[in-house]
Amino acid sequence: MRMGRPNKKRRSSKKIKENAVKPKYSSGNLVVGQVSSNVVASFMTPLLNDMASLSLENYADLMLQYDDEVAALRKQKLEDEAASKEKDQEEEVEVNMDGSTTDAVEDQEDDVEEWMPDIEEPKGFLFRSQRLVDEFATDVLSPTARQFSAQTNEWKVHANAAKFERQLDEKYGIFRPFITNHPEVELFLRTTQRKYAMGQFSPLRQGEPPLNRTTAIIMLFMMHRNKVRWEATALAALFFLVGLQPWALVLIVSLGYNRVQARKSLKIGCMDGKIVEPVEAYYKETENEGNMTTEQRKQEFLKTPVGTNLDKGTSLNGSDYDTMVLGSGADALYTAALLSRAGRTVLVLSPDEDASGCQMIQNDDKGFGSVPFDVRDSTVTNVQRQQKLLAPALCTTTDLQGGVRFAQIGTEADGFAFNILSIPGMGTDGSSESVPFVLRAAGGAMGLAEDAATFLGDASPPDDISEGPGNSMTLAYLQACAGMNATASQYYLSKVLPEKYKDMLSTTSYQEATIRRTSQFLDQCLPLNAHIRSLMAGIGNRGENIKPSKMSMGPHVSNLCAATSGEGMHYPIGGPRSLCHALAAVIEQNGGRIVTGVSYKELLFEEKSPKESKKKIDTKKKDDKIEQTETKVETVNMPKCKGVTLKDGTKLILESADTSIEPAVVSTLGFIMTFIHLLPEDIRSNYGVPVGFPALAERRPVLRVLIGLKGTAEELNVTGADYYRLPAAGLARDEMDPVTGQVMLGEIGWTDDNDSLPDDPATEEEGETVGTTGEKRGKRSKQAGILAPQNKKNSSKRTKYDSGASWMKISFPSAKDPTFAERYGNKTTCIVTIEADDDFVTPFDTKPKLFAPAKADSGRVNRLLERVTKDLIETYPQLENKIECVEVRGPFGAGLSHTPERYAAKGMRPETPFPGLFVGGSDLTVGDSFSAAMVSGWLATNAVVGYNGLDLMYLSKNITTDLEQFMPEPVMGKEEDLAVPYTPPKKNPLPPAAEENLVTTAEPSKEE
């Protein structure tokens, strides 16, 4: 009860009025105040009767109006026609037979009666008479009222049935008969609809997640830290953080897989069609074969140089080709062969007389004028990987490798020895002495650790390598290097990727090692044994005379892993010409050409304005006011490389008939030759060089002494293993602090770099330097890379070749090839490689640091030959009185030095800043390595073809996989189709000093 207010009156819905008046049209059982159940009889029947009567009345009214309008129109028409007749013509009177007359107007009345006005009769009325209204009331309304007033409610059954039929038609349409005949289908559909309405088919998860957000983030971070594949990490993030259902994840994976397969099936580069046409082997029979046998014909073919010499009336037209490869050797031909397979027409311009890179002795009367000297050292490491890399370029109709096979250097008797290292002080008590250490393939890393334990005082490795390195410092160091080398492929592959994709890659251990110095790792990992440090430094740095304190750890790791892989070293059977002839056949049969003896002058570029100015409007808001400032932004338009100019003035300009193919110039000559000697001066000064290039240093050029020996390798008792003298890996002088007792680690390679050796003064003229082709060059600017001689470094000290001490490499290529004697008989080739001293090159302290060739008189050349011959005879005493001819070649550029700056420079990649210009060669990977040069050619080919980061990083789609996919399998016969028949070689003996140090794996264990 509310105070001061009366209670609110409430209405009752159950109260019924006593004297209520019934409606006019109602059923007999209708109760006023309640709703009747028979709505049809009480409400709808009177309403429909009234509507029918009203419709009839409206129809009658409209019909009356229609008749009146028709009569008025007919009358008006008659009057108009009569008036027109009277006015226009005389009245015509017809005379009947009885003599009476009839006007023509009467006949016109009959015509008017037949005329109907253009007025529509009322339509759309259902009831047009009272009879139809009565029939509607008696035949339709009354039965309907009775039906709905029946106690059985049969009308509801019929209504529900009609509704159900209509719903079935709306839901299933033409599939209704199938669903009604199979009730289980309808049950499944209803269940599915119910689940969908409950949200079970939503791609997002319903309810609480399996893990809270914090735990999920921690788990994803751990997955990223443990280097789980990015695809798995992304799916885990979608499941835990976004909340996708498992079926949605499966759908995403399926769609992604389909997209990946569609991308992988796309044709490569500019390949015409999806099938790469196979080629025939280069040694197939020809019409002008003569009476030679198949084996004789194959051997004779290998005596011919690779390519066509430019001096033999060769005409060149650059417009016939869309790709140009500059360089010689197997790496240049391999790059050209891959591009030919990809649908390009390639022109190879080799500066050598033989595109295989081999050289011959000139002015010789001992028969060595036609004998090839493999100055590039075609020794192959990791042969199985290299064969897989070479197969797409070599494949023919009858053989997957183009008939080319590789023979392992060494024999089982000597453990397949492939290298002999002479490191000052290692393995001896005195620093001046040297005992050669033999590297052999047998046993791999375990075999090297056992030899180090036997001769260098290291601990013995365990019997089972799966147990770990044990106390062996050598094996532990090799296993650590193998772990870093496992990510080397990802590092070198990143050189092809654009910069935006590089940010998506995590830094690998090999990449971190490339910017560190070797001495840091050696001192930290091997502090107790200086002999082991020198051995590891010698194996990792044997290709260049550089101290570990200056060398990058990356190539050191690669060289160590290659030497201890267990596969040893291999050499192409038939020499480098066998491999290069096979690659040349692929190039030429695809429309390409190989021209030798070409002298380059400079690269050709399209002329463009160096800078272009564009307006840029910056909008800033200051004190509630908008201010716009206009600035000029200068963008550099890099010129496009379109060809090369030769020294005779010939301009070779590439053209492509297909607009989808961009002309490309690939230089395998290295970065120094490409950007210092071939890049025009105006282009370099206006546009610069690749990023980081000025911070690098050129490796000191090398001289190669070609020596022809009388007798076969077996008769001369020489080995196929290469001999290295490595002063830069000399034994470190460790000292102990008398006060603290700590060991002070000395520097590896403590010997001076052959400086301050007295000799004759330089012969070059002041103010001039000697160019790469022998002509004198004037002063050049820093942009050109070479400064005037007054800027020379260490002008008071001169680097000279010191007999018995300087860096040296001795190799016998003919001893590596088991078929050499079948072609050239009683001859052996020897190549001694040394660093060019200051009599042959002039160093310049420029950016980058460079060397320029210098003229040396015959006296200095002869004195150098005497020193080199002396060292050769001391190392191989059996060669005394066996030397037939000697000739010095060089100096040859050896590429960039293996410093950390080389691997840290961002511009060291196949794609250069200049469109259309690409760089190959071992400068991209590891110098002085045949296998690394092949990888560099592979990288350059992928850059030219144009694979993007998605292809290379995630789809594993590259030139090799695409050629394997689209190239038909060769038809193999019962016997292998070989370019050169192979006979396993006999035991290759070692030098006397190395024979004493050679042991088998079993011997140390017996002594122990």
Short mmCIF file of C-alpha atoms in Angstrom, two decimals, residues 173-501:
data_model
loop_
_atom_site.label_atom_id
_atom_site.label_comp_id
_atom_site.label_asym_id
_atom_site.label_seq_id
_atom_site.Cartn_x
_atom_site.Cartn_y
_atom_site.Cartn_z
CA GLY A 173 14.80 -28.22 -55.28
CA ILE A 174 15.63 -30.79 -57.96
CA PHE A 175 17.28 -33.07 -55.37
CA ARG A 176 14.02 -33.57 -53.46
CA PRO A 177 13.19 -37.00 -54.98
CA PHE A 178 16.65 -38.35 -54.05
CA ILE A 179 16.49 -37.04 -50.48
CA THR A 180 12.92 -38.26 -49.85
CA ASN A 181 13.92 -41.74 -51.05
CA HIS A 182 16.98 -41.77 -48.74
CA PRO A 183 15.94 -40.60 -45.25
CA GLU A 184 19.47 -41.01 -43.89
CA VAL A 185 20.61 -38.19 -46.16
CA GLU A 186 17.96 -35.89 -44.79
CA LEU A 187 18.97 -36.86 -41.25
CA PHE A 188 22.59 -36.02 -42.03
CA LEU A 189 21.60 -32.66 -43.51
CA ARG A 190 19.49 -31.78 -40.49
CA THR A 191 22.35 -32.71 -38.15
CA THR A 192 24.74 -30.60 -40.17
CA GLN A 193 22.36 -27.65 -40.09
CA ARG A 194 21.99 -27.99 -36.36
CA LYS A 195 25.79 -28.02 -35.84
CA TYR A 196 26.21 -25.05 -38.12
CA ALA A 197 23.61 -23.09 -36.14
CA MET A 198 25.52 -23.95 -32.96
CA GLY A 199 28.76 -22.56 -34.45
CA GLN A 200 30.61 -25.86 -34.77
CA PHE A 201 31.52 -25.12 -38.40
CA SER A 202 33.08 -21.76 -37.64
CA PRO A 203 36.82 -21.53 -38.56
CA LEU A 204 37.44 -20.02 -35.14
CA ARG A 205 37.58 -22.18 -32.04
CA GLN A 206 34.62 -22.07 -29.61
CA GLY A 207 35.28 -21.95 -25.90
CA GLU A 208 38.51 -21.71 -23.96
CA PRO A 209 41.86 -22.19 -25.76
CA PRO A 210 44.02 -25.22 -24.86
CA LEU A 211 46.81 -22.90 -23.66
CA ASN A 212 46.66 -19.39 -22.33
CA ARG A 213 48.16 -16.63 -24.41
CA THR A 214 51.34 -16.25 -22.34
CA THR A 215 52.19 -19.94 -22.52
CA ALA A 216 51.49 -20.00 -26.26
CA ILE A 217 53.85 -17.06 -26.89
CA ILE A 218 56.60 -18.72 -24.87
CA MET A 219 56.17 -21.94 -26.82
CA LEU A 220 56.32 -20.11 -30.16
CA PHE A 221 59.48 -18.32 -29.05
CA MET A 222 61.07 -21.66 -28.15
CA MET A 223 60.12 -23.05 -31.56
CA HIS A 224 61.79 -20.10 -33.25
CA ARG A 225 64.84 -20.40 -31.01
CA ASN A 226 65.23 -24.09 -31.87
CA LYS A 227 64.98 -23.21 -35.59
CA VAL A 228 61.75 -25.07 -36.24
CA ARG A 229 60.58 -24.60 -39.80
CA TRP A 230 58.66 -21.38 -40.30
CA GLU A 231 55.63 -23.23 -41.70
CA ALA A 232 55.17 -25.21 -38.48
CA THR A 233 55.65 -22.07 -36.38
CA ALA A 234 53.04 -20.18 -38.41
CA LEU A 235 50.48 -23.00 -38.06
CA ALA A 236 51.10 -23.16 -34.30
CA ALA A 237 50.54 -19.39 -34.05
CA LEU A 238 47.26 -19.69 -35.98
CA PHE A 239 46.07 -22.47 -33.68
CA PHE A 240 47.08 -21.06 -30.29
CA LEU A 241 46.81 -17.30 -30.81
CA VAL A 242 44.25 -16.80 -33.59
CA GLY A 243 42.18 -19.82 -32.54
CA LEU A 244 41.66 -21.59 -35.87
CA GLN A 245 39.98 -24.96 -35.84
CA PRO A 246 42.07 -28.03 -36.82
CA TRP A 247 40.03 -28.52 -39.98
CA ALA A 248 40.77 -24.92 -40.95
CA LEU A 249 44.49 -25.55 -40.51
CA VAL A 250 44.24 -28.64 -42.70
CA LEU A 251 42.43 -26.57 -45.33
CA ILE A 252 45.17 -23.92 -45.23
CA VAL A 253 47.87 -26.57 -45.61
CA SER A 254 46.02 -28.16 -48.54
CA LEU A 255 45.58 -24.84 -50.34
CA GLY A 256 49.19 -23.92 -49.71
CA TYR A 257 50.37 -27.27 -51.03
CA ASN A 258 48.35 -26.83 -54.20
CA ARG A 259 49.80 -23.36 -54.73
CA VAL A 260 53.31 -24.67 -54.18
CA GLN A 261 52.85 -27.47 -56.69
CA ALA A 262 51.41 -25.04 -59.23
CA ARG A 263 54.41 -22.73 -58.79
CA LYS A 264 56.86 -25.61 -59.11
CA SER A 265 55.29 -26.77 -62.35
CA LEU A 266 55.87 -23.42 -64.10
CA LYS A 267 58.39 -23.43 -66.92
CA ILE A 268 61.80 -21.99 -66.21
CA GLY A 269 63.17 -18.75 -67.57
CA CYS A 270 62.59 -18.39 -71.29
CA MET A 271 62.33 -22.09 -72.00
CA ASP A 272 60.15 -22.84 -75.01
CA GLY A 273 57.62 -25.38 -73.83
CA LYS A 274 57.89 -27.64 -70.82
CA ILE A 275 60.38 -30.14 -72.22
CA VAL A 276 64.10 -29.43 -72.43
CA GLU A 277 65.39 -30.98 -75.60
CA PRO A 278 68.26 -33.44 -74.99
CA VAL A 279 71.57 -33.16 -76.82
CA GLU A 280 73.87 -35.67 -78.44
CA ALA A 281 77.24 -36.53 -76.94
CA TYR A 282 80.18 -34.66 -78.45
CA TYR A 283 82.07 -37.87 -79.25
CA LYS A 284 79.40 -39.42 -81.47
CA GLU A 285 80.47 -40.76 -84.89
CA THR A 286 80.74 -38.35 -87.80
CA GLU A 287 80.98 -38.84 -91.54
CA ASN A 288 84.67 -37.86 -91.71
CA GLU A 289 85.70 -40.34 -89.10
CA GLY A 290 88.14 -42.36 -91.21
CA ASN A 291 89.29 -45.83 -90.17
CA MET A 292 89.78 -45.01 -86.47
CA THR A 293 88.13 -47.10 -83.82
CA THR A 294 85.68 -45.57 -81.38
CA GLU A 295 88.27 -45.37 -78.61
CA GLN A 296 90.85 -43.82 -80.93
CA ARG A 297 88.36 -41.26 -82.14
CA LYS A 298 87.49 -40.30 -78.56
CA GLN A 299 91.15 -39.92 -77.63
CA GLU A 300 91.92 -37.83 -80.73
CA PHE A 301 88.98 -35.53 -80.05
CA LEU A 302 90.41 -34.67 -76.63
CA LYS A 303 93.57 -33.37 -78.30
CA THR A 304 91.61 -30.51 -79.89
CA PRO A 305 91.09 -27.25 -77.96
CA VAL A 306 87.60 -26.25 -76.90
CA GLY A 307 86.02 -23.47 -78.95
CA THR A 308 86.82 -21.67 -82.21
CA ASN A 309 89.72 -19.23 -82.34
CA LEU A 310 88.86 -15.63 -83.24
CA ASP A 311 91.87 -15.29 -85.58
CA LYS A 312 90.64 -18.03 -87.92
CA GLY A 313 88.32 -15.76 -89.88
CA THR A 314 85.60 -15.90 -87.25
CA SER A 315 82.89 -13.28 -87.70
CA LEU A 316 80.94 -12.17 -84.66
CA ASN A 317 77.54 -10.53 -84.49
CA GLY A 318 76.25 -9.80 -81.02
CA SER A 319 72.66 -9.41 -82.22
CA ASP A 320 72.47 -13.17 -82.82
CA TYR A 321 72.68 -13.82 -79.07
CA ASP A 322 70.81 -12.71 -75.96
CA THR A 323 73.40 -13.78 -73.36
CA MET A 324 77.16 -13.36 -73.18
CA VAL A 325 79.56 -15.17 -70.84
CA LEU A 326 83.06 -13.72 -70.37
CA GLY A 327 85.74 -16.13 -69.21
CA SER A 328 87.17 -19.56 -69.74
CA GLY A 329 87.36 -22.79 -67.84
CA ALA A 330 84.78 -25.29 -66.71
CA ASP A 331 82.95 -22.77 -64.51
CA ALA A 332 82.31 -20.37 -67.43
CA LEU A 333 81.16 -23.18 -69.73
CA TYR A 334 79.00 -24.67 -66.97
CA THR A 335 77.24 -21.31 -66.52
CA ALA A 336 76.70 -21.01 -70.27
CA ALA A 337 75.41 -24.60 -70.53
CA LEU A 338 72.81 -24.06 -67.81
CA LEU A 339 71.63 -20.85 -69.48
CA SER A 340 71.42 -22.68 -72.81
CA ARG A 341 69.27 -25.35 -71.21
CA ALA A 342 67.02 -22.57 -69.92
CA GLY A 343 66.30 -21.38 -73.46
CA ARG A 344 68.91 -18.67 -73.97
CA THR A 345 71.29 -18.30 -76.90
CA VAL A 346 74.72 -17.90 -75.32
CA LEU A 347 77.94 -16.48 -76.72
CA VAL A 348 81.06 -17.47 -74.73
CA LEU A 349 84.09 -15.17 -75.18
CA SER A 350 87.22 -16.83 -73.81
CA PRO A 351 90.47 -14.84 -73.40
CA ASP A 352 92.47 -18.08 -73.62
CA GLU A 353 93.27 -20.01 -76.77
CA ASP A 354 91.55 -23.01 -75.22
CA ALA A 355 88.17 -22.41 -73.55
CA SER A 356 88.87 -25.26 -71.13
CA GLY A 357 91.54 -23.07 -69.48
CA CYS A 358 94.42 -25.35 -70.44
CA GLN A 359 97.62 -23.82 -71.77
CA MET A 360 100.39 -25.14 -74.01
CA ILE A 361 104.11 -24.48 -74.06
CA GLN A 362 105.12 -22.24 -76.95
CA ASN A 363 108.27 -22.48 -79.09
CA ASP A 364 108.95 -26.04 -78.01
CA ASP A 365 110.84 -28.68 -79.98
CA LYS A 366 110.30 -31.53 -77.52
CA GLY A 367 106.73 -32.28 -78.56
CA PHE A 368 104.99 -30.41 -75.72
CA GLY A 369 103.50 -27.75 -77.98
CA SER A 370 100.19 -29.64 -78.22
CA VAL A 371 100.14 -31.06 -74.68
CA PRO A 372 97.57 -29.29 -72.43
CA PHE A 373 98.65 -28.07 -69.01
CA ASP A 374 95.77 -27.84 -66.56
CA VAL A 375 96.76 -24.56 -64.91
CA ARG A 376 93.34 -24.12 -63.31
CA ASP A 377 93.55 -27.35 -61.29
CA SER A 378 90.31 -29.22 -62.03
CA THR A 379 90.48 -31.25 -58.81
CA VAL A 380 86.96 -31.91 -57.56
CA THR A 381 85.93 -32.17 -53.91
CA ASN A 382 82.66 -33.70 -52.73
CA VAL A 383 82.30 -35.46 -56.06
CA GLN A 384 78.81 -36.82 -55.43
CA ARG A 385 77.45 -33.34 -54.79
CA GLN A 386 79.31 -31.98 -57.83
CA GLN A 387 77.95 -34.70 -60.11
CA LYS A 388 74.43 -33.85 -59.03
CA LEU A 389 75.17 -30.19 -59.76
CA LEU A 390 76.70 -30.97 -63.15
CA ALA A 391 74.08 -33.48 -64.33
CA PRO A 392 71.49 -30.95 -65.65
CA ALA A 393 74.18 -29.29 -67.76
CA LEU A 394 75.83 -32.51 -69.02
CA CYS A 395 72.86 -34.80 -69.63
CA THR A 396 72.67 -36.30 -73.13
CA THR A 397 70.34 -38.73 -74.85
CA THR A 398 72.39 -41.71 -73.65
CA ASP A 399 73.99 -40.70 -70.35
CA LEU A 400 73.01 -38.58 -67.37
CA GLN A 401 76.56 -37.23 -66.93
CA GLY A 402 77.25 -36.71 -70.64
CA GLY A 403 79.74 -39.57 -70.62
CA VAL A 404 82.05 -37.72 -68.18
CA ARG A 405 83.41 -39.65 -65.22
CA PHE A 406 85.77 -38.76 -62.38
CA ALA A 407 88.68 -40.83 -61.09
CA GLN A 408 89.73 -40.68 -57.47
CA ILE A 409 93.23 -39.39 -56.84
CA GLY A 410 95.47 -41.95 -55.20
CA THR A 411 95.00 -45.66 -54.61
CA GLU A 412 93.82 -47.87 -51.81
CA ALA A 413 97.44 -48.72 -51.01
CA ASP A 414 98.31 -45.10 -50.10
CA GLY A 415 94.93 -44.33 -48.52
CA PHE A 416 93.90 -42.24 -51.54
CA ALA A 417 96.35 -39.49 -50.65
CA PHE A 418 95.45 -36.20 -52.34
CA ASN A 419 97.55 -33.50 -50.61
CA ILE A 420 101.02 -33.22 -49.11
CA LEU A 421 101.57 -30.32 -46.71
CA SER A 422 104.97 -28.95 -45.81
CA ILE A 423 104.57 -26.55 -42.87
CA PRO A 424 107.69 -25.03 -41.26
CA GLY A 425 108.27 -26.35 -37.77
CA MET A 426 105.27 -28.71 -37.69
CA GLY A 427 106.17 -32.18 -36.47
CA THR A 428 109.78 -31.22 -35.66
CA ASP A 429 111.72 -29.63 -32.87
CA GLY A 430 113.21 -26.86 -34.98
CA SER A 431 111.31 -24.10 -36.69
CA SER A 432 113.43 -24.27 -39.84
CA GLU A 433 112.81 -27.95 -40.49
CA SER A 434 109.72 -29.36 -42.15
CA VAL A 435 108.25 -32.86 -42.34
CA PRO A 436 105.57 -33.35 -45.00
CA PHE A 437 102.13 -34.35 -43.72
CA VAL A 438 100.00 -36.49 -46.05
CA LEU A 439 96.25 -35.88 -46.31
CA ARG A 440 94.34 -38.97 -47.35
CA ALA A 441 90.71 -39.73 -47.94
CA ALA A 442 90.69 -43.04 -46.09
CA GLY A 443 88.95 -42.65 -42.76
CA GLY A 444 87.88 -39.06 -43.32
CA ALA A 445 88.01 -36.99 -40.12
CA MET A 446 88.77 -40.07 -38.04
CA GLY A 447 91.77 -40.93 -40.22
CA LEU A 448 93.15 -37.39 -39.93
CA ALA A 449 92.72 -37.50 -36.14
CA GLU A 450 94.61 -40.80 -35.98
CA ASP A 451 97.47 -39.41 -38.07
CA ALA A 452 97.62 -36.31 -35.86
CA ALA A 453 97.80 -38.53 -32.81
CA THR A 454 100.61 -40.58 -34.34
CA PHE A 455 102.83 -37.77 -35.63
CA LEU A 456 101.81 -34.56 -33.83
CA GLY A 457 101.25 -35.71 -30.25
CA ASP A 458 97.48 -35.38 -30.13
CA ALA A 459 95.32 -37.77 -28.11
CA SER A 460 93.98 -40.81 -29.92
CA PRO A 461 90.35 -40.65 -31.04
CA PRO A 462 87.81 -43.22 -29.82
CA ASP A 463 87.19 -46.39 -31.81
CA ASP A 464 83.58 -45.39 -32.45
CA ILE A 465 83.03 -41.85 -33.69
CA SER A 466 79.46 -41.95 -32.37
CA GLU A 467 80.89 -41.81 -28.86
CA GLY A 468 82.18 -38.31 -29.52
CA PRO A 469 85.67 -36.92 -30.05
CA GLY A 470 87.00 -38.18 -26.75
CA ASN A 471 90.30 -36.54 -25.85
CA SER A 472 91.23 -35.91 -29.49
CA MET A 473 91.48 -32.15 -30.02
CA THR A 474 91.75 -32.69 -33.77
CA LEU A 475 88.49 -34.63 -34.01
CA ALA A 476 86.68 -32.18 -31.73
CA TYR A 477 87.80 -29.24 -33.87
CA LEU A 478 86.78 -30.99 -37.09
CA GLN A 479 83.33 -31.81 -35.69
CA ALA A 480 82.84 -28.18 -34.65
CA CYS A 481 83.79 -27.04 -38.16
CA ALA A 482 81.38 -29.59 -39.68
CA GLY A 483 78.57 -28.12 -37.59
CA MET A 484 79.28 -24.64 -38.95
CA ASN A 485 79.68 -25.90 -42.51
CA ALA A 486 76.20 -27.45 -42.40
CA THR A 487 74.70 -23.98 -42.90
CA ALA A 488 77.13 -22.89 -45.63
CA SER A 489 74.65 -23.61 -48.44
CA GLN A 490 72.08 -21.28 -46.88
CA TYR A 491 74.68 -18.52 -46.62
CA TYR A 492 75.76 -18.75 -50.27
CA LEU A 493 72.16 -19.10 -51.43
CA SER A 494 71.37 -15.80 -49.70
CA LYS A 495 73.68 -14.07 -52.19
CA VAL A 496 71.02 -14.58 -54.87
CA LEU A 497 68.15 -13.31 -52.73
CA PRO A 498 67.01 -9.68 -52.76
CA GLU A 499 67.77 -7.65 -49.67
CA LYS A 500 64.16 -7.74 -48.48
CA TYR A 501 64.28 -11.54 -48.26
#
